[in-house]
Structures are given as C-alpha cells and as structure tokens.
Amino acid sequence: MDSKLKVTDVPEEANFYDLVAGDNVLEIPLFQRPYMWKESHYKALLQDISLIDEETNGAVFLGVIVSFGRGSGPGRPPTWMIVDGQQRVTTLYLSVMAAVEVAAKAGELDWASDIMGRYLLVRPMSGLSVNTKLVPSFNDRGQFDAIWKRIVTVKNFSSHTIVASNPPRAPSPTGTAEGLMLSQYMRIRSELTRLLREQGISGLNHHVEILTSRLSVVSISLRDPTVAPKIFERLNYGAEPVTVADLVRNEVFARSGDDASTAMHLFGTRWEPFVARFADKNADLDRFLFPYGLIYNPNIKKADLFAALRKIWEKFSGPEQIIDDLEQFQPAYLALTAGENYQDAHPALKLRVGRIYRSGRPSSIYPFLLKLLRAFELGDVSEAATCGVLDAIESFLFRRAIVGIEPTGLHAVFKGLWQELTSEAKGKDLDELLTPERLRSVVRSKPTISWPSDEEFRAGIESGELYRRKIATYAIREYELGLEGESPSDIHQIEHIAPQSATENWRAAIPDGYEKLVHTWGNLLPLTSSMNPSTGQSDFAVKRKAYADSIFASAREVSKHHEWNATAIRDRSTSIADWALTRWRF
C-alpha cells in the first residue's frame, strides 16, 4: 500500500490489492458463520468511498483482518484462513465482481477481463480445481457459484482471450443459491450500473481503484490460531467476535484434510445434528466446552481453553473421534442445563438429575456431574451410588442457598473433585469411593467452603427471608411435592399469605416484626397466576376460602388455620424445617 495513503504507522496496514497480491487465496474456514452484511453495511461502505471521492480523506481505515496461513505447495497457491474480517473481505471481493459484470455487459470486455484476472483469480496452475482468490464458507458457496455464473454468461465474455485462457472455477456449490450474499451482490451491481451510466468506464475504474487501493485494513497474521479469542477481546471493532465454539468447529474440520466432500458429509451427518441439539434446548455449545475441558484437565483456564482442547485432541485419530468424545457428555449436559429428560429407564436417577436442574445449579458443578453420569452410563458406577452422590450435592447446594451463602468458590472444589474421590480407584470398586460420606469429607476439608449444619439449616428456614433467595421457587415447589395428595408439576407465582404491603388489619394481626416475617418460608405459598392477584391484600378470612379450593396441597393445608399471625407463621416454618431436615439430609 502506498505509504502516503496509510492511516496508521504500522507496517501491517494493507489494502485489498495487498491481500490478494500474487496468487494469495483468502479462504473462509469451511463451516465459519455465513456472510451476514446487509444494506446498512453497504451504505456505510459507500459513505467511506464518498469521503475519498470528495478528497476529504486520502484513504479510509476499515478495521482489522485476522488470518493464519495454511502455506502453499506445488500447484497450490498460498492460502490464508480468515479468522475474522470475512464480512469486509467478502464485500470488497463482491464489489469487484459486480464491477466486472457491469463492465462486461456494457461491452468493456478488455477492462472487465483485466480486473478479473488481477483481483479475482489466481494464475493457471496444473491440477488446480478452484482458482478464485476468495473461497467462502460452506453455506455461501451456492450463492458464490450463482454469482460467477451470472458473470461468465455475459455475452461474448467467456470467449474473450484472457477469460478463455483462465476461466473462473468457483468451489462446488453448497448451501442455498439465494441469501444475504446474493442480495448484497445485486445491491452492489445496481449501484455500479448507475455509476457506469452516469460516469462511464472511467468512473467505474476510479471506484474499483478506491475499493482495491484506498480502503485500508491492518492485517494480522497469527502464528497460532489458538490465540484468536485473546486478540478479539482486545480489539475494539464492531465485527462479531470469534468464539471458542467457532474455533473448535474450524479445528475439527481442518482435520478433514482437503477433501471437502468428506468434510461436508461429516458436517451434515454428525456436526450439525450435534450442534442442533444444543440450539433445540436453548443451550450453548460454547458454555459446554469449558466443563468438557475440565473433565480432562482440572487446571484449564478459560483464556487458554482452545489451546488446551487442541492438546487433548492431539492423540485423537480424526474429526469423528472428536465429535464422538464431545457427544458422549451431551445428554447429561442438556439434562443439567436445559431440563432435557434423562435416563427414562431409570426413574430414580431421572428424578435427581431433574431436581438439580430445577434448583438453579451453579455451572461449577458440571465437570464433576458430567463425569459421574457418564460413568453411570458406561456401567462403572451403580444407580444407587450415583443417586446417593446426587442427593448429597443437592443437599450441599440447597443448604448453602437457604442460609444465604453465594455459590462463589465452588469452581475450585468441583473441577478436581472426581480425581480426589477416585484417586484410590486402583483395585477398588468405584461405588466404594463415590459415597455421600466421602464427598462430604472432601468438600468440608476445603477451608473456605461451608457445608451448613442442621442447626444452621433450621435457622435459615425459620428466620431467613426465603422470598429474597434465588432458591425460593424450587424450595416451595419441593415442599408442595412432598405433601400427600395431587400436586401440579409447576409453580406459577409465589403468594405471601400476610401480604408484602400490609393493610391496617394485617398490621393489627402481626404488630411486631412484620417486615421480617412476611418473607420467611412459613408465610409463602404457591398459587396460580389467576388466583394470586385475586387474593392480594385481602384479610385472611377471604384468603382462607380461596386457599381451600386451590389445586396446591400446601395452600389447602394453610386454609385449615382460623387465623394468621406471627405464631402461625413461626409454627409453619418450624414444621417445614422438620420436613426439610429429612428431605435435604446433612
């Protein structure tokens, strides 16, 4: 790039011509996200070009392009994988393509063929099946192919000497033939048709000169793609960030070699269904990868996750084995994070996994639970032992939530818990090692981690303000399910028997400590959304009648009281505490 036009002092500042100089190929990783820019993005690009046209700027800076080289070889041009910046690179390439089509249709075949050969195609090479200097992502190749077909079918263009000697050969079409890429191309083509009509070929040539020479980027070439997330965290521009999940996808299919057909088959039959299961359950592959990595290495830091995953997979035979390994932990993860039914054939285990999901479990427990549940699936741990450990973990988390202990610090406990409990596994049955007693002993040995005693737990129930705790909905639902009789599967709202905003009558019924008692467990009930507003601040006599007809057993239980005061609230809290000490044992 002409140093006089540079916006920055960095030697890496480049223009589009520099990026595609020689036989450089810009390749979007096979299954990177598709082209996403819309009309607003193109209008912003035209605004940048107008600044140069008006001589307001000598050049305009577009941002950063991050890539890593795949190298070259005999009959293979140097290829740069675009880790980030594909939207800008692709838009510039589409703009030059549109200029070629518009000029060719106007009979400017020499100019069009020269521009195509200079910016869009690599030189003829023996055995080179694709010669476009841009290779888009899997989902965009159908549209890319459709655009090239428009260009080569322009009258007399394909027979032009230069074009005939090196005709465009785009990647095999995959994905749909219509979409955002084609729409953007047609938008650009319309703009350049107007430009040619008003300013002639010289105006079009000037436009292409700006596109290729006077819109600059800083081109960062990575030695190692694993550092990409760290770079994105530190670059301040509006492009979509690359996630660890994006890098994992690219890593998996980079191991497919250059056989695109094999990669596409694997993508369609294995990878897409695997990822779709996360989306179907409103789950997130990116969040899954960290606990997955901790299963293999408890000392992984999030900032180093992708590098650690690559190291884990070094010994794997290929992409299918990576997907197999990821998939084996997916059912348990979706059950824990999205409430997907788990192990229908084992109702006791399904019940406990469902409880942990509904309790709003912290993500710090996932590595241990994924390993535990997978061990059960493989037959290494019995259902009874698995259920016992799940009960202990639920009790630990629930007791802490009731007494108001935040779930901070638990990551350090659970990330290595499996190794601590099973380190003596040689010659021993895992059922002997995975017991509630051993789990509690290991957890309580951590100096900063509290496992509330029965006395602390009871005090939390009897005097703690449950309504202000995140665990409230789960606690009230579990008590409801613990009562005899028919109980619905869900709770819609939490009802304060003595209302949050006290009337004079309620103040008279509870003259002392109203604000504290009103949010305790003893004063809370589940009610349907329709009944909750209807009872509101009514006196207890009115509420009592409504409770008697409730579908909730706990509301019908309260309706047996003739009055509701501080003593009634405390007595009910004590009764609930007696039940809870059995339900969530120490």
PDB file of N, CA, C and O in Angstrom, residues 146-186:
ATOM      1  N   ALA A 146     -23.546 -19.038  -8.014  1.00  0.00           N
ATOM      2  CA  ALA A 146     -24.593 -18.392  -8.821  1.00  0.00           C
ATOM      3  C   ALA A 146     -24.122 -17.038  -9.348  1.00  0.00           C
ATOM      4  O   ALA A 146     -24.431 -16.650 -10.489  1.00  0.00           O
ATOM      5  N   ILE A 147     -23.345 -16.306  -8.538  1.00  0.00           N
ATOM      6  CA  ILE A 147     -22.840 -15.000  -8.981  1.00  0.00           C
ATOM      7  C   ILE A 147     -21.839 -15.185 -10.119  1.00  0.00           C
ATOM      8  O   ILE A 147     -21.886 -14.459 -11.132  1.00  0.00           O
ATOM      9  N   TRP A 148     -20.949 -16.146  -9.985  1.00  0.00           N
ATOM     10  CA  TRP A 148     -19.982 -16.384 -11.060  1.00  0.00           C
ATOM     11  C   TRP A 148     -20.670 -16.813 -12.359  1.00  0.00           C
ATOM     12  O   TRP A 148     -20.244 -16.423 -13.459  1.00  0.00           O
ATOM     13  N   LYS A 149     -21.726 -17.578 -12.242  1.00  0.00           N
ATOM     14  CA  LYS A 149     -22.453 -17.990 -13.451  1.00  0.00           C
ATOM     15  C   LYS A 149     -23.070 -16.789 -14.146  1.00  0.00           C
ATOM     16  O   LYS A 149     -23.146 -16.748 -15.392  1.00  0.00           O
ATOM     17  N   ARG A 150     -23.519 -15.807 -13.379  1.00  0.00           N
ATOM     18  CA  ARG A 150     -24.038 -14.576 -13.988  1.00  0.00           C
ATOM     19  C   ARG A 150     -22.941 -13.901 -14.815  1.00  0.00           C
ATOM     20  O   ARG A 150     -23.180 -13.400 -15.908  1.00  0.00           O
ATOM     21  N   ILE A 151     -21.719 -13.877 -14.255  1.00  0.00           N
ATOM     22  CA  ILE A 151     -20.622 -13.160 -14.907  1.00  0.00           C
ATOM     23  C   ILE A 151     -20.177 -13.874 -16.186  1.00  0.00           C
ATOM     24  O   ILE A 151     -20.018 -13.249 -17.244  1.00  0.00           O
ATOM     25  N   VAL A 152     -19.978 -15.171 -16.107  1.00  0.00           N
ATOM     26  CA  VAL A 152     -19.421 -15.885 -17.265  1.00  0.00           C
ATOM     27  C   VAL A 152     -20.438 -16.053 -18.391  1.00  0.00           C
ATOM     28  O   VAL A 152     -20.058 -16.388 -19.519  1.00  0.00           O
ATOM     29  N   THR A 153     -21.709 -15.840 -18.087  1.00  0.00           N
ATOM     30  CA  THR A 153     -22.720 -15.954 -19.148  1.00  0.00           C
ATOM     31  C   THR A 153     -23.016 -14.620 -19.831  1.00  0.00           C
ATOM     32  O   THR A 153     -23.885 -14.543 -20.694  1.00  0.00           O
ATOM     33  N   VAL A 154     -22.284 -13.556 -19.426  1.00  0.00           N
ATOM     34  CA  VAL A 154     -22.419 -12.286 -20.143  1.00  0.00           C
ATOM     35  C   VAL A 154     -21.966 -12.502 -21.588  1.00  0.00           C
ATOM     36  O   VAL A 154     -20.950 -13.145 -21.858  1.00  0.00           O
ATOM     37  N   LYS A 155     -22.698 -11.973 -22.511  1.00  0.00           N
ATOM     38  CA  LYS A 155     -22.453 -12.200 -23.944  1.00  0.00           C
ATOM     39  C   LYS A 155     -20.997 -11.891 -24.316  1.00  0.00           C
ATOM     40  O   LYS A 155     -20.480 -10.822 -24.004  1.00  0.00           O
ATOM     41  N   ASN A 156     -20.366 -12.846 -24.990  1.00  0.00           N
ATOM     42  CA  ASN A 156     -19.000 -12.743 -25.527  1.00  0.00           C
ATOM     43  C   ASN A 156     -17.906 -12.714 -24.455  1.00  0.00           C
ATOM     44  O   ASN A 156     -16.721 -12.665 -24.797  1.00  0.00           O
ATOM     45  N   PHE A 157     -18.273 -12.728 -23.181  1.00  0.00           N
ATOM     46  CA  PHE A 157     -17.235 -12.578 -22.150  1.00  0.00           C
ATOM     47  C   PHE A 157     -16.418 -13.858 -21.986  1.00  0.00           C
ATOM     48  O   PHE A 157     -15.193 -13.814 -21.914  1.00  0.00           O
ATOM     49  N   SER A 158     -17.086 -15.016 -21.912  1.00  0.00           N
ATOM     50  CA  SER A 158     -16.355 -16.267 -21.682  1.00  0.00           C
ATOM     51  C   SER A 158     -15.430 -16.614 -22.842  1.00  0.00           C
ATOM     52  O   SER A 158     -14.453 -17.352 -22.676  1.00  0.00           O
ATOM     53  N   SER A 159     -15.709 -16.085 -24.020  1.00  0.00           N
ATOM     54  CA  SER A 159     -14.864 -16.366 -25.183  1.00  0.00           C
ATOM     55  C   SER A 159     -13.738 -15.354 -25.355  1.00  0.00           C
ATOM     56  O   SER A 159     -12.898 -15.496 -26.240  1.00  0.00           O
ATOM     57  N   HIS A 160     -13.709 -14.351 -24.507  1.00  0.00           N
ATOM     58  CA  HIS A 160     -12.631 -13.365 -24.567  1.00  0.00           C
ATOM     59  C   HIS A 160     -11.305 -14.077 -24.306  1.00  0.00           C
ATOM     60  O   HIS A 160     -11.201 -14.985 -23.482  1.00  0.00           O
ATOM     61  N   THR A 161     -10.271 -13.656 -24.991  1.00  0.00           N
ATOM     62  CA  THR A 161      -8.982 -14.368 -24.955  1.00  0.00           C
ATOM     63  C   THR A 161      -8.484 -14.596 -23.535  1.00  0.00           C
ATOM     64  O   THR A 161      -8.113 -15.717 -23.154  1.00  0.00           O
ATOM     65  N   ILE A 162      -8.473 -13.558 -22.720  1.00  0.00           N
ATOM     66  CA  ILE A 162      -7.941 -13.677 -21.353  1.00  0.00           C
ATOM     67  C   ILE A 162      -8.816 -14.590 -20.499  1.00  0.00           C
ATOM     68  O   ILE A 162      -8.324 -15.454 -19.764  1.00  0.00           O
ATOM     69  N   VAL A 163     -10.129 -14.436 -20.629  1.00  0.00           N
ATOM     70  CA  VAL A 163     -11.057 -15.245 -19.832  1.00  0.00           C
ATOM     71  C   VAL A 163     -10.992 -16.699 -20.265  1.00  0.00           C
ATOM     72  O   VAL A 163     -10.977 -17.617 -19.429  1.00  0.00           O
ATOM     73  N   ALA A 164     -10.926 -16.932 -21.572  1.00  0.00           N
ATOM     74  CA  ALA A 164     -10.894 -18.302 -22.077  1.00  0.00           C
ATOM     75  C   ALA A 164      -9.635 -19.039 -21.624  1.00  0.00           C
ATOM     76  O   ALA A 164      -9.663 -20.260 -21.427  1.00  0.00           O
ATOM     77  N   SER A 165      -8.533 -18.302 -21.455  1.00  0.00           N
ATOM     78  CA  SER A 165      -7.288 -18.949 -21.037  1.00  0.00           C
ATOM     79  C   SER A 165      -7.279 -19.314 -19.556  1.00  0.00           C
ATOM     80  O   SER A 165      -6.511 -20.178 -19.122  1.00  0.00           O
ATOM     81  N   ASN A 166      -8.125 -18.651 -18.771  1.00  0.00           N
ATOM     82  CA  ASN A 166      -8.181 -18.944 -17.328  1.00  0.00           C
ATOM     83  C   ASN A 166      -9.588 -18.667 -16.820  1.00  0.00           C
ATOM     84  O   ASN A 166      -9.839 -17.714 -16.097  1.00  0.00           O
ATOM     85  N   PRO A 167     -10.550 -19.530 -17.204  1.00  0.00           N
ATOM     86  CA  PRO A 167     -11.940 -19.275 -16.812  1.00  0.00           C
ATOM     87  C   PRO A 167     -12.130 -19.452 -15.304  1.00  0.00           C
ATOM     88  O   PRO A 167     -11.427 -20.238 -14.668  1.00  0.00           O
ATOM     89  N   PRO A 168     -13.074 -18.715 -14.709  1.00  0.00           N
ATOM     90  CA  PRO A 168     -13.313 -18.838 -13.269  1.00  0.00           C
ATOM     91  C   PRO A 168     -13.786 -20.252 -12.910  1.00  0.00           C
ATOM     92  O   PRO A 168     -14.647 -20.829 -13.581  1.00  0.00           O
ATOM     93  N   ARG A 169     -13.205 -20.782 -11.848  1.00  0.00           N
ATOM     94  CA  ARG A 169     -13.638 -22.085 -11.312  1.00  0.00           C
ATOM     95  C   ARG A 169     -13.886 -21.912  -9.819  1.00  0.00           C
ATOM     96  O   ARG A 169     -12.942 -21.932  -9.005  1.00  0.00           O
ATOM     97  N   ALA A 170     -15.130 -21.684  -9.474  1.00  0.00           N
ATOM     98  CA  ALA A 170     -15.516 -21.469  -8.079  1.00  0.00           C
ATOM     99  C   ALA A 170     -15.601 -22.811  -7.349  1.00  0.00           C
ATOM    100  O   ALA A 170     -15.713 -23.870  -7.980  1.00  0.00           O
ATOM    101  N   PRO A 171     -15.578 -22.811  -6.017  1.00  0.00           N
ATOM    102  CA  PRO A 171     -15.760 -24.052  -5.267  1.00  0.00           C
ATOM    103  C   PRO A 171     -17.121 -24.676  -5.593  1.00  0.00           C
ATOM    104  O   PRO A 171     -18.067 -23.983  -5.984  1.00  0.00           O
ATOM    105  N   SER A 172     -17.224 -25.970  -5.428  1.00  0.00           N
ATOM    106  CA  SER A 172     -18.502 -26.651  -5.676  1.00  0.00           C
ATOM    107  C   SER A 172     -19.600 -26.006  -4.847  1.00  0.00           C
ATOM    108  O   SER A 172     -19.400 -25.721  -3.662  1.00  0.00           O
ATOM    109  N   PRO A 173     -20.759 -25.752  -5.462  1.00  0.00           N
ATOM    110  CA  PRO A 173     -21.822 -25.044  -4.736  1.00  0.00           C
ATOM    111  C   PRO A 173     -22.396 -25.869  -3.584  1.00  0.00           C
ATOM    112  O   PRO A 173     -22.745 -27.032  -3.752  1.00  0.00           O
ATOM    113  N   THR A 174     -22.444 -25.255  -2.413  1.00  0.00           N
ATOM    114  CA  THR A 174     -23.084 -25.856  -1.246  1.00  0.00           C
ATOM    115  C   THR A 174     -23.885 -24.758  -0.561  1.00  0.00           C
ATOM    116  O   THR A 174     -23.585 -23.576  -0.685  1.00  0.00           O
ATOM    117  N   GLY A 175     -24.883 -25.143   0.183  1.00  0.00           N
ATOM    118  CA  GLY A 175     -25.795 -24.156   0.743  1.00  0.00           C
ATOM    119  C   GLY A 175     -26.789 -23.735  -0.325  1.00  0.00           C
ATOM    120  O   GLY A 175     -26.775 -24.210  -1.456  1.00  0.00           O
ATOM    121  N   THR A 176     -27.655 -22.811   0.012  1.00  0.00           N
ATOM    122  CA  THR A 176     -28.701 -22.378  -0.922  1.00  0.00           C
ATOM    123  C   THR A 176     -28.132 -21.449  -1.986  1.00  0.00           C
ATOM    124  O   THR A 176     -27.073 -20.847  -1.814  1.00  0.00           O
ATOM    125  N   ALA A 177     -28.856 -21.313  -3.097  1.00  0.00           N
ATOM    126  CA  ALA A 177     -28.422 -20.437  -4.194  1.00  0.00           C
ATOM    127  C   ALA A 177     -28.859 -18.995  -3.969  1.00  0.00           C
ATOM    128  O   ALA A 177     -28.499 -18.113  -4.741  1.00  0.00           O
ATOM    129  N   GLU A 178     -29.631 -18.747  -2.927  1.00  0.00           N
ATOM    130  CA  GLU A 178     -30.073 -17.391  -2.618  1.00  0.00           C
ATOM    131  C   GLU A 178     -29.839 -17.115  -1.139  1.00  0.00           C
ATOM    132  O   GLU A 178     -29.846 -18.015  -0.317  1.00  0.00           O
ATOM    133  N   GLY A 179     -29.630 -15.846  -0.833  1.00  0.00           N
ATOM    134  CA  GLY A 179     -29.381 -15.475   0.553  1.00  0.00           C
ATOM    135  C   GLY A 179     -28.788 -14.083   0.636  1.00  0.00           C
ATOM    136  O   GLY A 179     -28.842 -13.296  -0.313  1.00  0.00           O
ATOM    137  N   LEU A 180     -28.181 -13.766   1.788  1.00  0.00           N
ATOM    138  CA  LEU A 180     -27.672 -12.421   2.025  1.00  0.00           C
ATOM    139  C   LEU A 180     -26.521 -12.063   1.085  1.00  0.00           C
ATOM    140  O   LEU A 180     -26.393 -10.911   0.673  1.00  0.00           O
ATOM    141  N   MET A 181     -25.683 -13.040   0.740  1.00  0.00           N
ATOM    142  CA  MET A 181     -24.571 -12.737  -0.164  1.00  0.00           C
ATOM    143  C   MET A 181     -25.084 -12.326  -1.532  1.00  0.00           C
ATOM    144  O   MET A 181     -24.643 -11.311  -2.096  1.00  0.00           O
ATOM    145  N   LEU A 182     -26.012 -13.096  -2.086  1.00  0.00           N
ATOM    146  CA  LEU A 182     -26.552 -12.762  -3.406  1.00  0.00           C
ATOM    147  C   LEU A 182     -27.313 -11.443  -3.366  1.00  0.00           C
ATOM    148  O   LEU A 182     -27.200 -10.617  -4.280  1.00  0.00           O
ATOM    149  N   SER A 183     -28.073 -11.226  -2.294  1.00  0.00           N
ATOM    150  CA  SER A 183     -28.824  -9.964  -2.175  1.00  0.00           C
ATOM    151  C   SER A 183     -27.871  -8.775  -2.147  1.00  0.00           C
ATOM    152  O   SER A 183     -28.123  -7.743  -2.791  1.00  0.00           O
ATOM    153  N   GLN A 184     -26.775  -8.913  -1.406  1.00  0.00           N
ATOM    154  CA  GLN A 184     -25.809  -7.817  -1.350  1.00  0.00           C
ATOM    155  C   GLN A 184     -25.158  -7.595  -2.713  1.00  0.00           C
ATOM    156  O   GLN A 184     -24.960  -6.444  -3.136  1.00  0.00           O
ATOM    157  N   TYR A 185     -24.833  -8.687  -3.384  1.00  0.00           N
ATOM    158  CA  TYR A 185     -24.224  -8.563  -4.711  1.00  0.00           C
ATOM    159  C   TYR A 185     -25.142  -7.806  -5.663  1.00  0.00           C
ATOM    160  O   TYR A 185     -24.693  -6.910  -6.405  1.00  0.00           O
ATOM    161  N   MET A 186     -26.421  -8.153  -5.665  1.00  0.00           N
ATOM    162  CA  MET A 186     -27.361  -7.489  -6.567  1.00  0.00           C
ATOM    163  C   MET A 186     -27.505  -6.014  -6.202  1.00  0.00           C
ATOM    164  O   MET A 186     -27.668  -5.151  -7.079  1.00  0.00           O
TER     165      MET A 186
END
